[in-house]
Amino acid sequence: MYVPNETSSMKSVQGALLSSIQLDRNSQITLFQQLDKAMRKLILNGAVIANQRLPSSRQLADDLGVSRITVKNVYEQLIAEGYVYSKIGSGSFAAENLKREKSPRPNKRTLLKYSQRKSTPKHVLSEQSKRITLSKATTRIAETRSFRPGIPALDVFPRKLWNKYWKEVNTNCHDDSFGYGPTGGIPRLKNAIAAHLRDARSVNCDAEQIVITTGAQQAFVLIAFALINKDNIIWYEDPGHIAGRDAFHTMGAKICPVAIDEEGLDLDQAIATHPKPAVIFTTPSHQHPLGTTMSLVRRLQLLSYAHDNKSWIIEDDYDSEFQYRGRPLPALQALDDQGSVLYVGTFSKSLFPAVRLGYIIVPHDLVAVFSAAQSLLGQGASVLMQEVVSRFIEDGRFADHIRKMRVIYQRRRDVLTVELRRQCSDMLTPVHTDVGMHLIAWLSDGLDELKTHKALLELEIETIPLSIFSITPQTKAGLVLGFSGTAPDDIPPLVEKMANCLKSLLKANTT
Ligand SMILES: Cc1ncc(COP(=O)(O)O)c(C=O)c1O
């Protein structure tokens, strides 16, 4: 135990700190109890730190205007319980090694000990935890930087309008909305989503088939949990959505890469190369990340193959409402009359990621399994948030919002494309896209994807290297750049920074 001496630099607790303790002389709680409680609180919340000297009982009694006996009794009690220790001739001190709410800063020796500790050898990690650790889904950093793919225009989100709905729900909703709510989501939101999807995506479903989730990712996890056995085969687009792939892999499925050609997922390659799948994962309306739209012929072939082989198709329809030419192509689910498609949608793109709401359309006989799976894996989405979004959709606000965002994103896409062509022309080639919130830019020879990504990140520009989405090595190096989340006026100076960065990377490579 650390014992302070006369020359110790540790300051004693100032009378001011302890005299801030408020004692109520009219209370039924005794002065002893009040002081005892207040002292414990000061020690536990870190206001009084370990080994700090407490004022003498005489001084504290004077400061607080209580009898010295009361203070002495409190100190004795705190000593008996280990909050305080005393040193004859030196006084009383706050004890060490208490689990404080605000822990004191560790000293250098402790820090060194932890930094030298490489792993926790006592714990044998499960197979899943090894797969989780290897996942690249967490490559992206939490704080949003410019050009991060998949981020909506949060700078122009209609907060006032949203707050109106939020306030209305919080004020007028039934008490039940502050509870856990029904597993699988509230009927009101299911009805609103079903009506919206019928209209916007030609989706063919009853509201009862919808399970509300906390986003598309929870939908993938629910599918993996409820429908996948260990070693089941999953055909997965390559390159493809990282987090979905890693969720299935973590659950023990075998991921088989399927290349993308100009018509979408290359079904012939998959049939020729891989065993029959339990599940086929696809983003037919806007291939993630390459941007291809699956042709009608390929859609029909895929549905027919899935039906004949009793495979599920997961249709991840994450951002296809943002279509900049013509009407969005109907969802793959709209063509499915055999019940093979599990349709997954999210509000992360159409509203904002923090809403944490998504949904999955499943056949009637699977609704109970999926809802129960959601209970086992933790709770579903916030009922209050579900109430807000229900009203937002019912009042036509959601459709309006998508219409407005479509115009905004189209402009942002145009500005980014023009600037990339103008400022980075011989270093990077942007690929035109008519759907979604991101574009691909191919890198010229001499630029390494990962190095470029890291160098840009230092400049607060967040691209994703194409290789991170890929299972098999890709022949072309490219970056995925989001355009939806960056204001048009910010784009030219950011692209200028990019251009300078690419130039210096190329120069360093040639010298
Ligand atoms: C292809 C794809 N699907 C789905 C999602 C949405 O995930 P969530 O709804 O869990 O936010 C994303 C998010 O980045 C995505 O890129």
Coordinates of C-alpha atoms and ligand atoms in Angstrom, one line a residue:
M1 CA 0.0 0.0 0.0
Y2 CA 1.2 3.5 -0.8
V3 CA 2.0 5.4 2.4
P4 CA 2.3 9.2 2.0
N5 CA 5.1 10.9 3.9
E6 CA 5.5 14.5 4.9
T7 CA 7.1 15.5 1.5
S8 CA 4.4 13.7 -0.5
S9 CA 3.1 15.8 -3.4
M10 CA -0.3 14.3 -3.0
K11 CA -2.7 17.1 -2.1
S12 CA -5.1 16.6 0.8
V13 CA -8.8 17.0 0.2
Q14 CA -9.6 20.6 0.5
G15 CA -12.1 21.6 3.0
A16 CA -14.0 23.3 0.2
L17 CA -14.7 19.9 -1.5
L18 CA -16.0 18.3 1.6
S19 CA -17.8 21.4 2.9
S20 CA -19.8 21.2 -0.4
I21 CA -21.5 18.3 1.3
Q22 CA -25.1 19.4 2.0
L23 CA -26.5 18.2 5.3
D24 CA -30.1 18.6 6.0
R25 CA -30.7 19.1 9.7
N26 CA -34.5 18.7 9.3
S27 CA -34.3 15.4 7.6
Q28 CA -35.3 12.1 9.3
I29 CA -32.0 10.7 8.1
T30 CA -29.4 11.2 10.8
L31 CA -26.4 13.5 10.2
F32 CA -24.1 10.4 10.6
Q33 CA -25.9 8.6 7.8
Q34 CA -25.9 11.7 5.5
L35 CA -22.2 12.3 6.0
D36 CA -21.3 8.7 5.7
K37 CA -23.2 8.5 2.3
A38 CA -21.7 11.7 1.0
M39 CA -18.2 10.6 1.8
R40 CA -18.6 7.2 0.1
K41 CA -19.9 8.9 -3.0
L42 CA -17.0 11.3 -3.2
I43 CA -14.5 8.4 -2.9
L44 CA -16.4 6.2 -5.3
N45 CA -17.0 8.8 -8.0
G46 CA -13.3 9.7 -8.0
A47 CA -13.7 13.2 -6.6
V48 CA -11.4 12.0 -3.8
I49 CA -8.7 9.9 -5.4
A50 CA -6.8 7.0 -3.9
N51 CA -4.3 7.9 -1.1
Q52 CA -5.6 11.4 -0.9
R53 CA -5.6 12.8 2.6
L54 CA -8.9 13.5 4.2
P55 CA -9.3 16.6 6.5
S56 CA -8.9 15.9 10.2
S57 CA -12.1 15.2 12.0
R58 CA -11.8 18.5 13.8
Q59 CA -11.5 20.5 10.6
L60 CA -14.3 18.7 8.9
A61 CA -16.6 19.0 11.9
D62 CA -15.9 22.8 12.0
D63 CA -16.5 23.2 8.3
L64 CA -19.7 21.3 8.4
G65 CA -20.9 22.6 11.7
V66 CA -21.4 19.1 13.2
S67 CA -20.0 17.5 16.3
R68 CA -16.5 16.0 16.1
I69 CA -17.9 12.7 17.4
T70 CA -20.2 12.4 14.3
V71 CA -17.2 12.9 11.9
K72 CA -15.0 10.5 13.9
N73 CA -17.8 7.8 13.8
V74 CA -18.1 8.3 10.1
Y75 CA -14.3 7.9 9.6
E76 CA -14.3 4.8 11.8
Q77 CA -17.1 3.3 9.8
L78 CA -15.4 4.0 6.5
I79 CA -12.1 2.6 7.8
A80 CA -14.0 -0.6 9.0
E81 CA -15.4 -1.0 5.5
G82 CA -12.2 -0.3 3.7
Y83 CA -13.0 3.0 2.0
V84 CA -10.5 4.8 4.2
Y85 CA -7.3 3.8 5.9
S86 CA -5.5 5.7 8.7
K87 CA -1.8 6.2 9.5
I88 CA -0.9 7.0 13.0
G89 CA 0.4 10.5 13.2
S90 CA -0.4 11.3 9.5
G91 CA -4.2 11.2 9.3
S92 CA -6.8 9.4 7.3
F93 CA -6.6 8.6 3.5
A94 CA -8.9 7.4 0.8
A95 CA -8.2 3.7 0.1
E96 CA -6.6 2.2 -3.0
N97 CA -8.0 -0.5 -5.3
L98 CA -11.7 0.5 -5.0
K99 CA -13.8 0.0 -8.0
R100 CA -14.4 3.7 -8.7
E101 CA -16.9 5.0 -11.1
K102 CA -14.2 7.2 -12.6
S103 CA -11.1 5.2 -12.3
P104 CA -7.9 7.0 -11.6
R105 CA -5.4 7.1 -14.4
P106 CA -3.2 4.0 -14.4
N107 CA 0.4 4.6 -13.7
K108 CA 3.1 3.9 -16.3
R109 CA 4.1 0.5 -14.8
T110 CA 0.5 -0.7 -15.1
L111 CA 0.3 0.5 -18.7
L112 CA 3.5 -1.2 -19.6
K113 CA 2.3 -4.5 -18.1
Y114 CA -0.8 -4.4 -20.2
S115 CA 0.9 -3.4 -23.4
Q116 CA 3.3 -6.3 -23.1
R117 CA 0.5 -8.7 -22.6
K118 CA -0.1 -10.2 -26.1
S119 CA -3.2 -12.3 -25.6
T120 CA -5.2 -14.0 -22.9
P121 CA -3.6 -17.5 -23.0
K122 CA -6.1 -19.0 -20.4
H123 CA -9.0 -18.6 -22.8
V124 CA -9.4 -20.9 -25.8
L125 CA -11.2 -19.0 -28.5
S126 CA -14.2 -20.6 -30.2
E127 CA -14.2 -21.2 -34.0
Q128 CA -16.7 -18.3 -34.3
S129 CA -14.6 -15.9 -32.4
K130 CA -11.7 -16.6 -34.8
R131 CA -13.9 -15.9 -37.8
I132 CA -15.3 -12.8 -36.1
T133 CA -11.8 -11.5 -35.5
L134 CA -10.8 -12.0 -39.1
S135 CA -13.8 -10.2 -40.5
K136 CA -13.1 -7.1 -42.5
A137 CA -16.6 -5.7 -41.9
T138 CA -15.1 -3.5 -39.2
T139 CA -12.5 -1.9 -41.5
R140 CA -14.6 1.2 -41.7
I141 CA -14.1 3.7 -38.9
A142 CA -17.0 4.7 -36.8
E143 CA -16.7 8.4 -37.4
T144 CA -18.0 9.3 -40.9
R145 CA -15.5 10.9 -43.2
S146 CA -16.1 12.5 -46.7
F147 CA -17.0 10.0 -49.5
R148 CA -17.8 7.2 -47.1
P149 CA -20.0 4.8 -49.2
G150 CA -23.6 4.3 -48.2
I151 CA -24.1 7.4 -46.0
P152 CA -27.2 9.4 -46.8
A153 CA -27.2 13.2 -47.0
L154 CA -27.4 13.7 -43.3
D155 CA -26.6 17.4 -43.8
V156 CA -30.0 18.0 -45.3
F157 CA -32.1 15.6 -43.4
P158 CA -35.4 17.3 -42.4
R159 CA -34.8 17.3 -38.7
K160 CA -37.6 19.7 -37.9
L161 CA -40.2 17.5 -39.5
W162 CA -38.7 14.4 -38.0
N163 CA -38.8 16.0 -34.6
K164 CA -42.5 16.8 -35.0
Y165 CA -43.2 13.1 -35.5
W166 CA -40.8 12.0 -32.7
K167 CA -42.4 14.4 -30.3
E168 CA -45.9 13.4 -31.3
V169 CA -45.1 9.7 -30.7
N170 CA -43.4 10.4 -27.4
T171 CA -46.3 12.5 -26.2
N172 CA -49.3 10.6 -27.4
C173 CA -48.3 6.9 -27.8
H174 CA -49.7 4.2 -25.6
D175 CA -47.6 3.1 -22.6
D176 CA -46.9 -0.1 -24.5
S177 CA -44.8 1.7 -27.0
F178 CA -42.3 2.3 -24.1
G179 CA -42.1 -1.5 -23.6
Y180 CA -40.4 -4.3 -25.6
G181 CA -43.2 -4.5 -28.1
P182 CA -44.2 -7.5 -30.2
T183 CA -41.4 -9.6 -31.5
G184 CA -41.0 -9.2 -35.2
G185 CA -42.3 -5.6 -35.1
I186 CA -45.5 -3.6 -34.7
P187 CA -48.4 -4.3 -37.2
R188 CA -48.7 -0.6 -38.0
L189 CA -45.2 -0.5 -39.5
K190 CA -45.6 -3.8 -41.2
N191 CA -48.7 -2.5 -43.0
A192 CA -47.0 0.8 -43.9
I193 CA -43.9 -1.0 -45.3
A194 CA -46.0 -3.5 -47.3
A195 CA -48.0 -0.7 -48.9
H196 CA -44.8 1.2 -49.7
L197 CA -43.0 -1.8 -51.2
R198 CA -46.0 -2.8 -53.3
D199 CA -46.0 0.7 -54.8
A200 CA -42.3 1.4 -55.0
R201 CA -40.7 -2.0 -55.7
S202 CA -43.7 -4.0 -57.0
V203 CA -43.1 -6.4 -54.1
N204 CA -45.7 -9.1 -53.6
C205 CA -46.4 -9.7 -49.9
D206 CA -48.9 -9.5 -47.1
A207 CA -48.0 -7.3 -44.1
E208 CA -48.0 -10.4 -41.9
Q209 CA -45.0 -11.8 -43.8
I210 CA -42.8 -8.8 -42.7
V211 CA -40.4 -9.2 -39.8
I212 CA -39.1 -5.8 -38.6
T213 CA -35.4 -5.9 -37.8
T214 CA -32.8 -3.5 -36.5
G215 CA -31.4 -3.2 -40.0
A216 CA -30.4 -5.4 -43.0
Q217 CA -27.5 -6.8 -41.0
Q218 CA -29.8 -8.2 -38.4
A219 CA -31.9 -9.7 -41.1
F220 CA -28.8 -11.6 -42.4
V221 CA -28.0 -12.8 -39.0
L222 CA -31.6 -14.0 -38.4
I223 CA -31.5 -15.9 -41.7
A224 CA -28.1 -17.5 -40.8
F225 CA -29.4 -18.3 -37.3
A226 CA -32.8 -19.7 -38.3
L227 CA -32.1 -21.4 -41.7
I228 CA -28.4 -22.3 -42.0
N229 CA -26.8 -25.5 -40.8
K230 CA -23.0 -25.8 -40.3
D231 CA -21.2 -26.4 -43.7
N232 CA -24.3 -25.3 -45.7
I233 CA -23.2 -23.9 -49.0
I234 CA -23.8 -20.2 -49.7
W235 CA -23.3 -18.8 -53.2
Y236 CA -22.1 -15.2 -52.6
E237 CA -21.5 -12.4 -55.0
D238 CA -17.8 -11.7 -55.5
P239 CA -17.1 -8.9 -54.9
G240 CA -20.0 -8.6 -52.4
H241 CA -21.4 -7.1 -49.3
I242 CA -18.8 -7.8 -46.6
A243 CA -20.8 -7.8 -43.4
G244 CA -23.5 -10.2 -44.7
R245 CA -20.8 -12.6 -46.0
D246 CA -19.0 -12.6 -42.7
A247 CA -22.2 -13.2 -40.7
F248 CA -22.9 -16.4 -42.7
H249 CA -19.3 -17.5 -42.5
T250 CA -19.3 -16.9 -38.7
M251 CA -22.3 -19.2 -38.4
G252 CA -20.3 -22.0 -40.0
A253 CA -21.6 -21.8 -43.6
K254 CA -19.2 -22.4 -46.5
I255 CA -19.0 -19.3 -48.7
C256 CA -18.6 -20.0 -52.5
P257 CA -17.7 -16.9 -54.5
V258 CA -19.7 -16.2 -57.7
A259 CA -18.3 -13.8 -60.2
I260 CA -20.3 -10.8 -61.6
D261 CA -20.7 -10.4 -65.3
E262 CA -22.5 -7.7 -67.2
E263 CA -25.9 -9.4 -66.4
G264 CA -25.2 -9.8 -62.7
L265 CA -24.5 -12.9 -60.7
D266 CA -22.8 -15.4 -63.1
L267 CA -25.2 -18.4 -62.6
D268 CA -23.4 -20.6 -65.1
Q269 CA -20.1 -20.1 -63.4
A270 CA -21.6 -21.0 -60.0
I271 CA -23.4 -24.1 -61.3
A272 CA -20.1 -25.3 -63.0
T273 CA -17.9 -24.6 -60.0
H274 CA -19.8 -25.1 -56.7
P275 CA -22.0 -27.7 -55.0
K276 CA -25.8 -26.9 -54.8
P277 CA -26.4 -24.0 -52.4
A278 CA -28.7 -23.7 -49.4
V279 CA -28.7 -20.0 -50.0
I280 CA -27.8 -17.6 -52.8
F281 CA -27.0 -14.0 -51.7
T282 CA -27.5 -11.3 -54.3
T283 CA -28.0 -7.6 -54.8
P284 CA -29.9 -7.7 -58.1
S285 CA -31.1 -4.1 -58.4
H286 CA -27.7 -2.6 -57.7
Q287 CA -24.8 -5.0 -57.3
H288 CA -22.8 -4.2 -54.3
P289 CA -20.3 -2.8 -54.9
L290 CA -19.8 -3.0 -58.7
G291 CA -23.2 -1.4 -59.5
T292 CA -24.5 -3.9 -62.2
T293 CA -28.2 -4.3 -62.5
M294 CA -29.2 -8.0 -63.0
S295 CA -30.9 -8.6 -66.4
L296 CA -34.4 -9.9 -66.6
V297 CA -33.2 -13.1 -68.3
R298 CA -30.7 -13.7 -65.4
R299 CA -33.4 -13.0 -62.8
L300 CA -35.7 -15.6 -64.3
Q301 CA -32.9 -18.2 -64.6
L302 CA -31.9 -17.6 -61.0
L303 CA -35.5 -18.0 -59.7
S304 CA -36.0 -21.1 -61.7
Y305 CA -32.7 -22.6 -60.5
A306 CA -33.5 -21.8 -56.9
H307 CA -37.0 -23.3 -57.1
D308 CA -35.7 -26.5 -58.8
N309 CA -32.9 -26.9 -56.2
K310 CA -34.9 -25.8 -53.1
S311 CA -32.4 -23.0 -52.5
W312 CA -33.2 -19.7 -50.8
I313 CA -32.4 -16.5 -52.5
I314 CA -31.5 -13.5 -50.3
E315 CA -32.3 -10.3 -52.1
D316 CA -30.5 -7.4 -50.5
D317 CA -32.4 -4.4 -51.9
Y318 CA -30.4 -1.8 -49.9
D319 CA -30.3 1.4 -52.1
S320 CA -32.2 0.8 -55.3
E321 CA -34.9 3.5 -54.7
F322 CA -32.3 6.0 -55.7
Q323 CA -32.6 5.5 -59.5
Y324 CA -31.5 8.4 -61.6
R325 CA -32.8 7.4 -65.0
G326 CA -36.3 5.9 -65.6
R327 CA -38.3 4.1 -63.0
P328 CA -36.5 1.7 -60.7
L329 CA -36.6 -1.9 -61.9
P330 CA -39.0 -4.0 -59.8
A331 CA -37.5 -6.2 -57.1
L332 CA -36.5 -9.7 -57.9
Q333 CA -39.1 -10.8 -55.3
A334 CA -41.8 -9.3 -57.6
L335 CA -41.1 -12.1 -60.1
D336 CA -41.0 -14.9 -57.5
D337 CA -44.2 -17.0 -57.4
Q338 CA -42.6 -19.9 -55.6
G339 CA -41.6 -18.3 -52.3
S340 CA -37.8 -18.7 -52.9
V341 CA -36.9 -15.1 -52.2
L342 CA -36.2 -13.7 -48.7
Y343 CA -36.4 -10.0 -49.4
V344 CA -34.3 -7.7 -47.2
G345 CA -34.7 -3.9 -46.9
T346 CA -33.3 -1.2 -44.7
F347 CA -34.0 2.3 -43.6
S348 CA -30.3 3.0 -43.2
K349 CA -30.1 4.4 -46.7
S350 CA -33.6 5.8 -47.3
L351 CA -33.7 7.6 -43.9
F352 CA -30.5 7.4 -41.8
P353 CA -28.4 4.6 -40.3
A354 CA -29.1 5.5 -36.6
V355 CA -32.7 4.8 -37.1
R356 CA -31.7 1.1 -36.9
L357 CA -34.7 -0.3 -38.7
G358 CA -34.9 -2.8 -41.5
Y359 CA -37.1 -5.7 -42.5
I360 CA -37.3 -9.1 -44.1
I361 CA -40.1 -10.6 -46.0
V362 CA -40.4 -14.3 -45.3
P363 CA -43.0 -17.0 -46.2
H364 CA -46.0 -17.1 -43.9
D365 CA -44.9 -20.4 -42.2
L366 CA -41.5 -18.9 -41.2
V367 CA -42.7 -15.7 -39.5
A368 CA -43.0 -17.4 -36.1
V369 CA -39.4 -18.9 -36.4
F370 CA -37.9 -15.6 -37.4
S371 CA -39.7 -13.7 -34.6
A372 CA -38.6 -16.2 -32.0
A373 CA -35.1 -16.1 -33.4
Q374 CA -35.1 -12.4 -32.9
S375 CA -36.1 -12.8 -29.2
L376 CA -33.3 -15.3 -28.7
L377 CA -30.7 -13.1 -30.3
G378 CA -31.7 -10.0 -28.3
Q379 CA -34.5 -7.7 -28.8
G380 CA -35.9 -6.2 -32.0
A381 CA -36.2 -2.6 -33.0
S382 CA -37.3 0.2 -30.7
V383 CA -41.1 0.4 -30.7
L384 CA -41.0 4.2 -30.5
M385 CA -38.9 4.4 -33.6
Q386 CA -41.2 2.0 -35.3
E387 CA -44.2 4.2 -34.4
V388 CA -42.4 7.3 -35.8
V389 CA -41.5 5.6 -39.1
S390 CA -45.0 4.2 -39.5
R391 CA -46.5 7.7 -39.4
F392 CA -43.8 9.1 -41.6
I393 CA -44.6 6.6 -44.3
E394 CA -48.4 6.8 -43.9
D395 CA -48.4 10.6 -44.3
G396 CA -46.4 10.4 -47.5
R397 CA -43.3 12.0 -45.9
F398 CA -41.1 9.0 -46.6
A399 CA -42.0 8.9 -50.4
D400 CA -41.4 12.7 -50.5
H401 CA -38.1 12.3 -48.8
I402 CA -36.9 9.7 -51.2
R403 CA -38.0 11.9 -54.1
K404 CA -36.0 14.9 -52.7
M405 CA -32.9 12.8 -52.0
R406 CA -33.0 11.4 -55.5
V407 CA -32.5 14.9 -56.9
I408 CA -29.8 15.7 -54.3
Y409 CA -27.9 12.5 -54.8
Q410 CA -28.0 12.9 -58.6
R411 CA -26.4 16.3 -58.3
R412 CA -23.7 15.0 -55.9
R413 CA -23.0 12.1 -58.2
D414 CA -22.6 14.5 -61.1
V415 CA -20.3 16.9 -59.3
L416 CA -18.1 14.1 -58.1
T417 CA -17.9 12.5 -61.5
V418 CA -17.0 15.8 -63.2
E419 CA -14.4 16.7 -60.6
L420 CA -12.8 13.3 -60.7
R421 CA -12.6 13.5 -64.5
R422 CA -11.2 17.1 -64.3
Q423 CA -8.7 16.7 -61.5
C424 CA -7.7 13.1 -61.4
S425 CA -8.1 12.1 -65.1
D426 CA -4.8 10.2 -65.6
M427 CA -4.8 8.6 -62.2
L428 CA -8.3 7.4 -61.6
T429 CA -11.3 6.5 -63.8
P430 CA -14.8 6.9 -62.4
V431 CA -17.5 4.5 -63.6
H432 CA -20.8 6.1 -64.4
T433 CA -23.7 4.8 -62.3
D434 CA -27.5 5.4 -62.6
V435 CA -28.4 3.9 -59.3
G436 CA -27.5 4.1 -55.6
M437 CA -25.2 6.2 -53.4
H438 CA -21.7 5.2 -54.5
L439 CA -19.5 4.8 -57.6
I440 CA -16.4 2.8 -58.5
A441 CA -13.2 4.5 -59.6
W442 CA -10.5 2.3 -61.2
L443 CA -7.0 3.2 -60.2
S444 CA -4.2 3.7 -62.7
D445 CA -1.2 1.4 -62.8
G446 CA 1.2 2.2 -60.1
L447 CA -1.4 3.0 -57.5
D448 CA -2.0 0.4 -54.8
E449 CA -5.5 0.1 -53.4
L450 CA -4.7 -0.3 -49.8
K451 CA -1.9 2.3 -49.7
T452 CA -4.1 4.8 -51.5
H453 CA -7.0 4.2 -49.2
K454 CA -4.8 4.7 -46.1
A455 CA -3.2 7.8 -47.5
L456 CA -6.6 9.3 -48.3
L457 CA -7.9 8.4 -44.9
E458 CA -5.1 10.6 -43.4
L459 CA -6.7 13.4 -45.3
E460 CA -10.2 12.6 -43.8
I461 CA -11.3 11.0 -47.1
E462 CA -12.9 7.6 -46.6
T463 CA -12.9 5.3 -49.6
I464 CA -13.2 1.5 -49.5
P465 CA -10.7 -0.6 -51.5
L466 CA -12.4 -3.0 -53.8
S467 CA -10.3 -5.9 -52.6
I468 CA -12.0 -5.7 -49.2
F469 CA -15.2 -6.8 -50.8
S470 CA -13.6 -9.6 -52.8
I471 CA -13.1 -13.2 -52.0
T472 CA -10.9 -14.1 -55.0
P473 CA -8.2 -11.6 -56.0
Q474 CA -9.5 -9.0 -58.5
T475 CA -7.6 -8.2 -61.6
K476 CA -8.3 -4.4 -61.4
A477 CA -7.5 -2.1 -58.6
G478 CA -10.3 0.3 -57.6
L479 CA -11.9 2.3 -54.8
V480 CA -15.5 2.7 -53.8
L481 CA -16.5 6.3 -53.3
G482 CA -19.8 7.4 -51.7
F483 CA -21.2 10.6 -53.2
S484 CA -24.5 10.9 -51.3
G485 CA -23.1 12.0 -48.0
T486 CA -20.9 14.9 -49.2
A487 CA -22.2 18.4 -49.9
P488 CA -21.6 19.5 -53.5
D489 CA -19.6 22.6 -52.5
D490 CA -17.2 20.4 -50.5
I491 CA -16.6 18.0 -53.4
P492 CA -14.1 20.1 -55.6
P493 CA -11.6 20.9 -52.8
L494 CA -11.8 17.3 -51.5
V495 CA -11.1 16.0 -55.0
E496 CA -8.2 18.5 -55.2
K497 CA -6.7 17.0 -52.0
M498 CA -7.3 13.5 -53.5
A499 CA -5.5 14.5 -56.7
N500 CA -2.5 15.8 -54.8
C501 CA -2.3 12.7 -52.7
L502 CA -2.5 10.4 -55.8
K503 CA 0.2 12.4 -57.5
S504 CA 2.6 12.1 -54.6
L505 CA 1.9 8.4 -54.3
L506 CA 2.7 7.9 -58.0
K507 CA 5.8 10.1 -57.7
A508 CA 7.0 8.1 -54.7
N509 CA 6.6 4.9 -56.7
T510 CA 8.6 6.1 -59.6
T511 CA 11.6 7.5 -57.6
Ligands
LIG1 C1 -25.0 -3.9 -49.4 C2 -25.5 -3.4 -48.1 N1 -26.6 -4.0 -47.6 C3 -27.2 -3.6 -46.5 C4 -26.7 -2.6 -45.8 C5 -27.4 -2.0 -44.6 O1 -27.1 -2.5 -43.4 P1 -27.9 -2.0 -42.1 O2 -29.4 -1.9 -42.5 O3 -27.7 -3.0 -41.1 O4 -27.4 -0.6 -41.8 C6 -25.5 -2.0 -46.2 C7 -24.9 -0.9 -45.3 O5 -23.8 -0.4 -45.6 C8 -24.9 -2.4 -47.4 O6 -23.8 -1.8 -47.9

